[in-house]
CSV table of C-alpha atoms in Angstrom, one decimal:
chain,number,residue,atom,x,y,z
A,16,MET,CA,17.9,48.6,29.4
A,17,ALA,CA,14.6,50.8,29.2
A,18,PRO,CA,11.2,48.8,28.1
A,19,ASP,CA,9.7,49.0,24.7
A,20,THR,CA,7.0,51.3,23.9
A,21,SER,CA,6.2,50.2,20.6
A,22,ALA,CA,2.3,49.4,20.2
A,23,LEU,CA,1.5,45.7,19.9
A,24,THR,CA,-0.9,45.9,17.1
A,25,THR,CA,-1.1,48.6,14.4
A,26,LYS,CA,-4.5,50.3,13.1
A,27,VAL,CA,-5.7,50.7,9.6
A,28,ALA,CA,-4.5,54.3,8.5
A,29,SER,CA,-7.8,55.5,7.3
A,30,GLY,CA,-11.3,55.2,8.5
A,31,SER,CA,-12.6,53.4,11.7
A,32,PRO,CA,-10.6,52.3,14.1
A,33,TYR,CA,-13.1,49.3,14.7
A,34,GLN,CA,-11.9,47.3,11.7
A,35,LEU,CA,-9.1,45.0,11.3
A,36,ASP,CA,-5.5,46.3,9.6
A,37,PRO,CA,-4.9,43.5,7.0
A,38,SER,CA,-1.3,43.9,7.2
A,39,GLN,CA,-1.4,43.1,11.0
A,40,THR,CA,-3.6,40.2,10.2
A,41,LEU,CA,-1.1,38.9,7.6
A,42,LYS,CA,1.9,39.3,10.1
A,43,ALA,CA,0.5,37.5,12.7
A,44,SER,CA,-0.6,34.7,10.8
A,45,SER,CA,2.7,34.3,9.1
A,46,ALA,CA,4.9,34.6,12.3
A,47,LEU,CA,2.4,31.7,13.8
A,48,LEU,CA,2.5,29.4,11.3
A,49,LYS,CA,6.5,29.8,10.9
A,50,HIS,CA,6.6,29.0,14.8
A,51,ILE,CA,4.6,25.8,14.6
A,52,GLN,CA,6.5,24.6,11.6
A,53,ILE,CA,9.8,25.2,13.4
A,54,SER,CA,8.7,23.5,16.4
A,55,ALA,CA,6.9,20.6,14.6
A,56,SER,CA,10.5,20.2,12.5
A,57,SER,CA,12.2,19.6,15.7
A,58,GLN,CA,9.7,17.6,17.8
A,59,ALA,CA,10.2,15.3,14.7
A,60,SER,CA,13.7,15.2,14.8
A,61,SER,CA,13.9,14.7,18.2
A,62,SER,CA,11.6,12.1,18.9
A,63,PRO,CA,12.3,8.6,19.2
A,64,TYR,CA,9.3,7.2,17.3
A,65,LYS,CA,8.9,7.9,13.7
A,66,ARG,CA,5.7,8.2,12.0
A,67,LEU,CA,5.0,5.7,9.1
A,68,LEU,CA,1.2,6.2,8.7
A,69,PRO,CA,-0.8,9.1,8.1
A,70,ALA,CA,-1.5,11.5,10.9
A,71,ASP,CA,-5.2,11.0,12.7
A,72,ASP,CA,-6.7,12.9,15.7
A,73,ASP,CA,-6.8,9.5,17.5
A,74,ASP,CA,-2.9,9.2,17.5
A,75,ASP,CA,-0.7,8.7,20.2
A,76,GLU,CA,0.3,11.5,22.1
A,77,SER,CA,4.1,10.3,21.9
A,78,LEU,CA,4.1,10.8,18.2
A,79,PRO,CA,5.0,14.1,16.8
A,80,PRO,CA,2.3,16.2,15.1
A,81,THR,CA,2.0,17.0,11.6
A,82,LEU,CA,0.9,20.2,10.2
A,83,SER,CA,-2.4,18.8,8.9
A,84,THR,CA,-3.6,17.9,11.9
A,85,THR,CA,-2.5,21.1,13.7
A,86,PRO,CA,-5.6,23.9,14.0
A,87,ILE,CA,-5.4,27.5,14.0
A,88,TRP,CA,-7.6,28.9,16.5
A,89,LEU,CA,-9.0,32.7,16.4
A,90,ILE,CA,-9.7,33.8,20.0
A,91,LEU,CA,-12.2,37.0,20.1
A,92,THR,CA,-12.6,38.7,23.4
A,93,THR,CA,-15.8,40.6,23.9
A,94,LYS,CA,-16.5,43.5,26.9
A,95,LYS,CA,-19.7,41.6,28.1
A,96,HIS,CA,-21.1,38.3,27.8
A,97,ILE,CA,-21.5,37.0,24.2
A,98,ILE,CA,-24.6,35.3,25.0
A,99,SER,CA,-26.8,34.2,28.6
A,100,GLN,CA,-27.2,30.8,27.8
A,101,PRO,CA,-25.1,28.1,26.3
A,102,ARG,CA,-26.3,27.0,22.9
A,103,LEU,CA,-25.8,23.0,21.5
A,104,LYS,CA,-26.3,24.4,17.8
A,105,PRO,CA,-23.4,26.0,16.6
A,106,SER,CA,-23.5,29.2,14.2
A,107,LYS,CA,-21.6,28.6,10.8
A,108,ILE,CA,-19.6,31.2,8.9
A,109,PRO,CA,-18.3,30.4,5.2
A,110,LEU,CA,-14.9,30.2,5.0
A,111,PRO,CA,-13.0,31.6,1.6
A,112,HIS,CA,-10.6,28.8,2.0
A,113,PRO,CA,-12.2,26.0,3.9
A,114,TYR,CA,-9.8,23.6,5.4
A,115,HIS,CA,-12.2,20.5,4.9
A,116,HIS,CA,-13.4,19.8,1.2
A,117,PRO,CA,-16.6,18.2,0.2
A,118,SER,CA,-14.6,15.8,-2.2
A,119,PRO,CA,-12.5,12.7,-1.8
A,120,PRO,CA,-10.5,11.7,0.2
A,121,THR,CA,-12.4,13.8,3.0
A,122,THR,CA,-14.8,11.3,4.6
A,123,ILE,CA,-18.0,12.6,6.0
A,124,CYS,CA,-20.5,11.0,8.5
A,125,LEU,CA,-24.1,12.5,8.5
A,126,ILE,CA,-26.2,11.4,11.6
A,127,THR,CA,-30.0,12.0,10.5
A,128,ALA,CA,-33.3,11.3,12.2
A,129,ASP,CA,-35.2,7.9,11.8
A,130,PRO,CA,-35.5,6.7,9.1
A,131,GLN,CA,-32.6,6.9,7.3
A,132,ARG,CA,-33.3,5.2,4.0
A,133,PRO,CA,-34.6,8.5,2.4
A,134,PHE,CA,-31.3,10.1,3.2
A,135,LYS,CA,-29.4,7.3,1.7
A,136,ASP,CA,-31.5,7.2,-1.3
A,137,ALA,CA,-31.6,10.9,-1.6
A,138,LEU,CA,-27.4,11.2,-1.7
A,139,ALA,CA,-27.3,8.3,-4.2
A,140,HIS,CA,-30.0,9.7,-6.6
A,141,PRO,CA,-28.9,10.3,-10.2
A,142,THR,CA,-30.0,13.8,-10.2
A,143,SER,CA,-27.5,14.7,-7.6
A,144,PRO,CA,-25.0,17.1,-8.5
A,145,SER,CA,-22.3,15.7,-6.4
A,146,PRO,CA,-22.7,12.3,-7.3
A,147,PHE,CA,-19.3,11.2,-5.0
A,148,LEU,CA,-21.0,12.3,-1.9
A,149,ALA,CA,-22.6,8.9,-1.8
A,150,SER,CA,-19.4,7.4,-1.6
A,151,GLN,CA,-17.8,9.4,1.1
A,152,THR,CA,-20.7,9.8,3.3
A,153,ARG,CA,-21.7,7.3,5.8
A,154,VAL,CA,-25.6,7.9,6.6
A,155,LEU,CA,-26.1,6.9,10.4
A,156,GLY,CA,-29.6,7.1,11.7
A,157,LEU,CA,-30.4,8.3,15.5
A,158,SER,CA,-31.7,4.6,16.6
A,159,LYS,CA,-28.5,3.1,15.1
A,160,LEU,CA,-26.3,5.6,16.7
A,161,LYS,CA,-28.0,4.7,20.1
A,162,ALA,CA,-27.9,0.7,19.5
A,163,ARG,CA,-24.1,0.5,18.0
A,164,TYR,CA,-22.0,3.1,19.9
A,165,LYS,CA,-22.3,2.7,23.7
A,166,SER,CA,-19.1,1.9,24.6
A,167,PHE,CA,-16.5,4.6,24.9
A,168,GLU,CA,-14.1,2.4,22.4
A,169,SER,CA,-16.9,2.0,20.1
A,170,ARG,CA,-17.3,6.2,20.0
A,171,ARG,CA,-13.4,6.6,19.6
A,172,GLN,CA,-13.3,4.2,16.5
A,173,LEU,CA,-16.4,6.2,15.1
A,174,LEU,CA,-14.5,9.5,15.9
A,175,SER,CA,-11.4,8.3,13.9
A,176,GLU,CA,-13.1,7.1,11.2
A,177,TYR,CA,-14.2,10.2,9.7
A,178,ASP,CA,-13.3,13.4,9.2
A,179,VAL,CA,-16.6,15.7,9.2
A,180,PHE,CA,-19.5,14.8,11.5
A,181,LEU,CA,-22.7,16.3,10.3
A,182,ALA,CA,-26.0,16.3,12.1
A,183,ASP,CA,-29.8,17.1,11.2
A,184,ASP,CA,-30.8,20.1,13.2
A,185,ARG,CA,-33.8,18.2,14.4
A,186,VAL,CA,-31.4,15.7,16.6
A,187,ILE,CA,-28.4,18.0,17.1
A,188,THR,CA,-29.6,18.7,20.9
A,189,MET,CA,-29.6,15.0,21.7
A,190,LEU,CA,-26.3,14.1,20.6
A,191,PRO,CA,-24.3,15.1,23.4
A,192,ASN,CA,-26.0,12.3,25.7
A,193,LEU,CA,-25.2,10.0,23.1
A,194,LEU,CA,-21.8,10.8,21.6
A,195,GLY,CA,-20.2,11.9,25.1
A,196,LYS,CA,-17.2,13.9,26.2
A,197,ILE,CA,-14.5,12.3,23.6
A,198,PHE,CA,-16.8,14.0,21.0
A,199,TYR,CA,-17.1,17.4,22.2
A,200,ARG,CA,-13.5,17.8,23.6
A,201,SER,CA,-12.1,17.1,19.9
A,202,ILE,CA,-12.1,19.4,17.0
A,203,LYS,CA,-14.9,16.9,15.2
A,204,ARG,CA,-18.0,18.4,17.0
A,205,PRO,CA,-21.1,17.7,14.9
A,206,ILE,CA,-22.2,20.9,12.6
A,207,PRO,CA,-26.0,20.8,12.2
A,208,VAL,CA,-27.5,20.9,8.7
A,209,ASN,CA,-30.9,21.3,7.3
A,210,LEU,CA,-32.2,18.3,5.9
A,211,GLN,CA,-35.7,19.2,5.3
A,212,ALA,CA,-37.7,19.8,2.6
A,213,PRO,CA,-38.9,23.3,2.0
A,214,LYS,CA,-41.9,24.5,3.9
A,215,GLU,CA,-45.3,23.7,2.3
A,216,LYS,CA,-46.6,26.0,-0.8
A,217,LYS,CA,-50.1,27.4,-1.1
A,218,ASP,CA,-51.3,26.7,-4.9
A,219,PRO,CA,-53.6,29.6,-6.2
A,220,SER,CA,-56.8,27.8,-5.1
A,221,GLY,CA,-55.4,27.9,-1.5
A,222,LYS,CA,-54.7,24.6,-0.9
A,223,ARG,CA,-51.1,23.4,0.8
A,224,THR,CA,-49.1,21.0,-1.3
A,225,ARG,CA,-46.3,19.3,-0.4
A,226,GLN,CA,-43.0,18.7,-3.1
A,227,ASN,CA,-41.6,15.9,-1.3
A,228,GLY,CA,-42.5,13.0,0.8
A,229,ASP,CA,-46.0,10.7,1.4
A,230,GLY,CA,-48.1,9.8,4.0
A,231,GLY,CA,-47.4,10.8,7.7
A,232,ALA,CA,-43.6,10.9,7.0
A,233,LYS,CA,-41.6,14.1,7.2
A,234,PRO,CA,-40.4,15.4,3.7
A,235,VAL,CA,-36.8,14.9,2.8
A,236,ALA,CA,-34.7,17.4,1.0
A,237,SER,CA,-34.3,17.2,-3.0
A,238,PRO,CA,-31.0,15.7,-4.2
A,239,ALA,CA,-29.4,19.1,-4.8
A,240,GLN,CA,-30.6,20.8,-1.5
A,241,LEU,CA,-29.0,17.9,0.4
A,242,ALA,CA,-26.1,18.2,-1.4
A,243,HIS,CA,-26.0,21.9,-1.1
A,244,GLU,CA,-26.4,21.5,2.7
A,245,ILE,CA,-23.4,19.2,2.8
A,246,THR,CA,-21.0,21.2,0.7
A,247,ARG,CA,-21.9,24.5,2.4
A,248,ALA,CA,-21.5,23.1,6.1
A,249,VAL,CA,-18.1,21.0,5.1
A,250,SER,CA,-16.8,24.5,3.9
A,251,CYS,CA,-18.0,27.0,6.9
A,252,ALA,CA,-16.2,27.1,10.2
A,253,ALA,CA,-18.3,26.4,13.2
A,254,VAL,CA,-18.8,28.9,15.9
A,255,HIS,CA,-19.6,27.1,19.6
A,256,LEU,CA,-21.1,30.1,21.6
A,257,ALA,CA,-21.1,29.7,25.4
A,258,PRO,CA,-21.7,32.3,28.4
A,259,GLY,CA,-18.9,34.3,28.6
A,260,VAL,CA,-16.3,37.0,27.2
A,261,THR,CA,-13.9,34.8,25.1
A,262,THR,CA,-14.7,32.5,21.7
A,263,ALA,CA,-12.6,30.3,20.2
A,264,VAL,CA,-12.9,29.7,16.2
A,265,ARG,CA,-10.9,26.9,14.0
A,266,VAL,CA,-9.8,29.3,11.1
A,267,GLY,CA,-7.4,26.7,9.3
A,268,MET,CA,-4.9,24.3,9.6
A,269,ALA,CA,-0.8,24.7,9.6
A,270,ASN,CA,-0.4,23.6,6.3
A,271,MET,CA,-2.5,26.5,4.9
A,272,SER,CA,-0.8,29.2,3.8
A,273,THR,CA,-0.2,32.8,5.1
A,274,ASP,CA,-2.8,34.4,2.8
A,275,GLN,CA,-5.1,31.9,3.3
A,276,VAL,CA,-5.2,31.7,7.0
A,277,ALA,CA,-5.5,35.6,7.0
A,278,GLU,CA,-8.5,35.9,4.5
A,279,ASN,CA,-10.3,33.2,6.6
A,280,VAL,CA,-9.6,35.1,10.1
A,281,GLU,CA,-11.2,38.4,8.4
A,282,ALA,CA,-13.8,36.6,6.9
A,283,VAL,CA,-14.6,35.0,10.6
A,284,VAL,CA,-14.2,38.1,12.6
A,285,LYS,CA,-16.7,40.0,10.2
A,286,GLY,CA,-19.4,37.1,10.9
A,287,VAL,CA,-19.0,36.9,14.7
A,288,VAL,CA,-19.3,40.5,15.2
A,289,GLU,CA,-22.2,41.3,12.6
A,290,LYS,CA,-24.1,38.5,13.9
A,291,HIS,CA,-23.6,37.6,17.8
A,292,VAL,CA,-21.6,40.8,19.5
A,293,THR,CA,-23.7,43.3,20.9
A,294,LYS,CA,-23.1,46.9,19.6
A,295,GLY,CA,-20.9,45.4,17.0
A,296,TRP,CA,-17.0,46.5,17.0
A,297,ARG,CA,-17.7,48.8,19.7
A,298,GLY,CA,-18.6,45.6,22.2
A,299,MET,CA,-14.9,43.7,21.3
A,300,LYS,CA,-12.2,43.9,23.4
A,301,SER,CA,-9.4,42.0,21.5
A,302,VAL,CA,-8.9,39.4,18.7
A,303,HIS,CA,-6.1,36.9,18.8
A,304,ILE,CA,-4.6,34.2,16.9
A,305,LYS,CA,-3.1,31.0,18.3
A,306,GLY,CA,-2.0,27.4,17.9
A,307,PRO,CA,-2.7,24.7,20.1
A,308,GLU,CA,0.4,25.0,22.2
A,309,THR,CA,1.6,28.4,21.5
A,310,MET,CA,1.3,31.8,22.9
A,311,ALA,CA,-1.7,34.0,21.4
A,312,LEU,CA,-0.7,36.7,18.9
A,313,PRO,CA,-2.7,40.4,18.9
A,314,ILE,CA,-4.2,41.1,15.9
A,315,TRP,CA,-6.8,44.2,17.2
A,316,LEU,CA,-7.0,45.7,20.6
A,317,ALA,CA,-9.5,48.0,21.9
A,318,ASP,CA,-8.2,51.6,22.8
A,319,GLU,CA,-11.0,51.7,25.3
A,320,LEU,CA,-12.3,49.3,27.7
A,321,TRP,CA,-15.6,51.1,28.2
A,322,VAL,CA,-17.2,53.5,25.9
A,323,ASP,CA,-20.4,54.0,27.7
A,324,GLU,CA,-20.3,56.2,30.7
A,325,GLY,CA,-23.2,53.9,32.4
A,326,ASP,CA,-20.5,51.0,32.3
A,327,VAL,CA,-17.9,53.0,34.4
A,328,LEU,CA,-18.5,53.0,38.3
A,329,GLU,CA,-16.9,55.3,40.8
A,330,ASP,CA,-15.6,53.9,44.2
A,331,GLY,CA,-18.5,52.6,45.9
A,332,GLU,CA,-21.0,52.9,43.1
A,333,GLU,CA,-23.5,49.9,42.5
A,334,PRO,CA,-23.9,48.8,39.1
A,335,GLU,CA,-27.5,49.6,37.3
A,336,GLU,CA,-28.4,45.8,37.3
A,337,LYS,CA,-28.2,45.5,41.0
A,338,LYS,CA,-30.1,48.7,41.5
A,339,ARG,CA,-32.6,47.3,39.5
A,340,LEU,CA,-33.1,44.3,41.2
A,341,GLU,CA,-33.1,46.0,44.3
A,342,SER,CA,-35.7,48.2,43.1
A,343,ARG,CA,-37.7,45.0,42.1
A,344,LYS,CA,-37.4,43.5,45.5
A,345,GLU,CA,-38.4,46.7,47.2
A,346,GLY,CA,-41.5,46.9,44.4
A,347,LYS,CA,-42.7,43.1,45.5
A,348,LYS,CA,-42.4,44.4,49.2
A,349,ARG,CA,-44.6,47.0,48.5
A,350,LYS,CA,-46.9,45.1,46.8
A,351,ALA,CA,-46.8,42.3,49.5
A,352,ASP,CA,-47.3,45.0,52.2
A,353,GLN,CA,-50.2,46.6,50.6
A,354,GLY,CA,-51.9,43.1,50.2
A,355,ASP,CA,-50.9,42.4,53.8
A,356,GLY,CA,-52.7,45.8,54.4
A,357,GLN,CA,-55.8,45.2,52.3
A,358,ARG,CA,-56.0,41.6,53.8
A,359,SER,CA,-56.2,43.0,57.4
A,360,GLU,CA,-58.8,45.6,56.6
A,361,GLY,CA,-61.0,42.8,55.1
A,362,GLY,CA,-60.5,41.0,58.2
A,363,GLU,CA,-61.5,43.9,60.4
A,364,GLU,CA,-64.5,44.3,58.6
A,365,LYS,CA,-65.6,40.6,58.4
A,366,LYS,CA,-64.8,41.2,62.2
A,367,ARG,CA,-67.4,44.3,62.5
A,368,LYS,CA,-69.8,42.5,60.8
A,369,LYS,CA,-69.5,39.2,63.0
A,370,ARG,CA,-70.1,41.7,66.0
A,371,LYS,CA,-73.0,43.2,64.2
A,372,MET,CA,-74.6,39.8,63.9
A,373,ILE,CA,-73.6,38.7,66.9
A,374,ASP,CA,-75.3,41.8,68.8
A,375,ILE,CA,-78.2,41.0,66.6
A,376,ASP,CA,-78.1,37.2,67.7
A,377,GLY,CA,-78.1,38.7,71.4
A,378,GLU,CA,-81.1,40.7,71.1
A,379,LEU,CA,-83.0,37.8,69.6
A,380,SER,CA,-81.5,35.4,72.0
A,381,ALA,CA,-82.6,37.1,74.9
A,382,GLU,CA,-86.0,37.1,73.9
A,383,MET,CA,-85.7,33.4,72.7
A,384,ARG,CA,-84.5,33.2,76.5
A,385,GLU,CA,-87.4,34.6,78.0
A,386,ARG,CA,-90.1,32.2,75.8
A,387,ARG,CA,-87.8,29.2,76.3
A,388,ALA,CA,-88.1,29.7,80.2
A,389,LYS,CA,-92.0,30.4,80.0
A,390,LEU,CA,-92.1,26.8,78.0
A,391,ARG,CA,-89.8,25.0,80.8
A,392,GLU,CA,-92.3,26.4,83.6
A,393,GLN,CA,-95.2,25.3,81.8
A,394,LYS,CA,-93.5,22.1,81.0
A,395,GLN,CA,-92.8,21.8,84.7
A,396,ILE,CA,-96.1,22.2,86.1
A,397,ALA,CA,-97.9,19.9,83.3
A,398,ARG,CA,-94.8,17.1,84.7
A,399,GLY,CA,-95.8,17.9,88.5
A,400,GLU,CA,-99.8,16.8,87.5
A,401,GLY,CA,-98.7,13.7,85.4
A,402,GLU,CA,-96.6,12.7,88.4
A,403,VAL,CA,-99.6,12.6,90.9
A,404,GLU,CA,-102.0,10.8,88.9
A,405,SER,CA,-99.0,8.4,88.0
A,406,LYS,CA,-98.9,7.5,91.4
A,407,ALA,CA,-102.3,7.6,92.2
A,408,ILE,CA,-102.5,5.0,89.2
A,409,THR,CA,-99.8,3.0,90.7
A,410,VAL,CA,-101.2,2.5,94.1
A,411,THR,CA,-104.3,1.1,93.2
A,412,GLU,CA,-102.8,-1.2,90.6
A,413,VAL,CA,-100.5,-2.5,93.7
A,414,GLU,CA,-103.9,-3.0,95.9
A,415,LYS,CA,-105.2,-5.1,93.2
A,416,VAL,CA,-102.2,-7.2,92.5
A,417,GLU,CA,-102.2,-8.1,96.5
A,418,VAL,CA,-105.9,-9.1,96.2
A,419,LEU,CA,-105.3,-11.3,93.1
A,420,VAL,CA,-102.5,-13.1,95.2
A,421,LYS,CA,-104.3,-13.1,98.0
A,422,ASP,CA,-107.2,-14.9,96.3
A,423,THR,CA,-104.8,-17.4,94.1
A,424,ALA,CA,-103.3,-18.4,97.5
A,425,SER,CA,-106.4,-19.6,99.1
A,426,LYS,CA,-107.6,-21.6,96.3
A,427,ASP,CA,-104.2,-23.2,96.2
A,428,ALA,CA,-104.7,-24.2,99.7
A,429,LYS,CA,-108.1,-25.4,99.4
A,430,VAL,CA,-106.9,-27.9,96.6
A,431,ARG,CA,-103.9,-29.2,98.7
A,432,LYS,CA,-106.6,-30.0,101.2
A,433,LYS,CA,-108.9,-31.9,98.8
A,434,LYS,CA,-105.7,-33.8,98.1
A,435,ARG,CA,-104.6,-34.8,101.2
A,436,LYS,CA,-108.4,-36.5,102.1
A,437,THR,CA,-108.2,-38.6,98.7
A,438,VAL,CA,-104.9,-39.9,99.5
A,439,ALA,CA,-105.8,-40.9,103.1
A,440,VAL,CA,-109.0,-42.8,102.2
C-alpha cells in the first residue's frame, strides 16, 4: 500500500501563510469533540459504577468522566524557548466563549491580602453592578488560609468546594507554598486579579489625593472595579508560561459546541503569539488541539523549521551563543593577564625603590658605623679609668674595715677580762 502523501494541515488560500485556517481549526475541533463524546459514552456503558451525583474534579478515578469536566487543551510549540525563567503569575487572554460564567451556579474563591474585611464590604456594597457575586464568592484572607488549610485533606476539600480560584496579584507568588501541589497539578490554579484602587492622582494644586482608603491601610478597589476584575478573570484563559518550547492552554470543555471551541482556539493563539512569542508567527513551530487522554490533532504546522540563516549550523560549526561565551571568557582572561602584568610591573617598581633606599641606607649606615665605633672606643677608655679608680677605692675601704674589726675585737677582749675579775672577787 502506497503511503499517504496528503498534507496534515491546510493553509489559507490567500494572504500570509503565518495564520490559522478557520476551516482546519473547525475540522480539528469537530473531530476531537466527537471522539471525546464517543469515548465517554463507551466508558459510561462499560463501567460497573454508575454516577448518581454531579461530576467534580475530586471524583474517584474509577467513575467515568463527564463532558462538563473534560477540558480541551491547546498545545503551542515554538522554535525557541518562550521565556527564560518560570513565572508564577499567569497571563490572561479573554475568551469569546468562556467555559466559566461569572453567574450562579459558578462558585468562586477569592484569596486576598490581609485584612479581608474591606473586600467583603466592597462585594456586598449596594452600588455593585453584580450583586450576586457576594453570594457566590468567598473571600479568604492570607492569614486565614495559612491557619485553616495546613493539612492535605483540608486543601483537597477546599479544591473541591469551588469552581474558580482567584487571588490578589500581590500574594499570588506566595500561594504555591500555601496551597501545595494538589492545586498546581489540577486545572484550578489561582488566577491573579488586581484588587487595588487606582493610583493616586494629583489635583490642580499639585497635591496627591487618594480615592479610597484611609490611614496607613492600602486602598481597595471600588465595588464596580472589583466586580469588573472578577468577571474579566473568570471569562479569561490563563496562560502559564515556563522555560521550554511547549505551552498548554485550556480553551474549553467537551460539552461546548464546535464553533465555540474553534473561536476560543483562534482567540488564544492570536493572544499568545502577539504577547509572548518572539518574532510572532515566524517563531511558531506548530499548533495542536487535544483532550486529556487523546492524541494531538494538528491545526497549523510551520513549513520552515528555521527562517534565519544564523540558526542553521553546518557540520562542526559552533553556535553563536557558545562563541559569545568563549569570547567573554577570553576577554576576562585578557583582563586578568593585563591586571597581573600591571601588578608585576608595580611590584618591580616597588622593589627598585626598596633597592634605592637600601643603597642610600647602606651609605648612611657606613657613616653611622664609623661614628658608633668611635663612640665605643671612647666608652671603653672611660670604662678602663673608672675601673682603676674603683679598684683603689675598694682596697682602701677593705683596709679600713679590717682596722675597725681589730679595734672592736680588742675592746671585747678587755670587757671580758673585767667581767672575769669581778666574778672571782
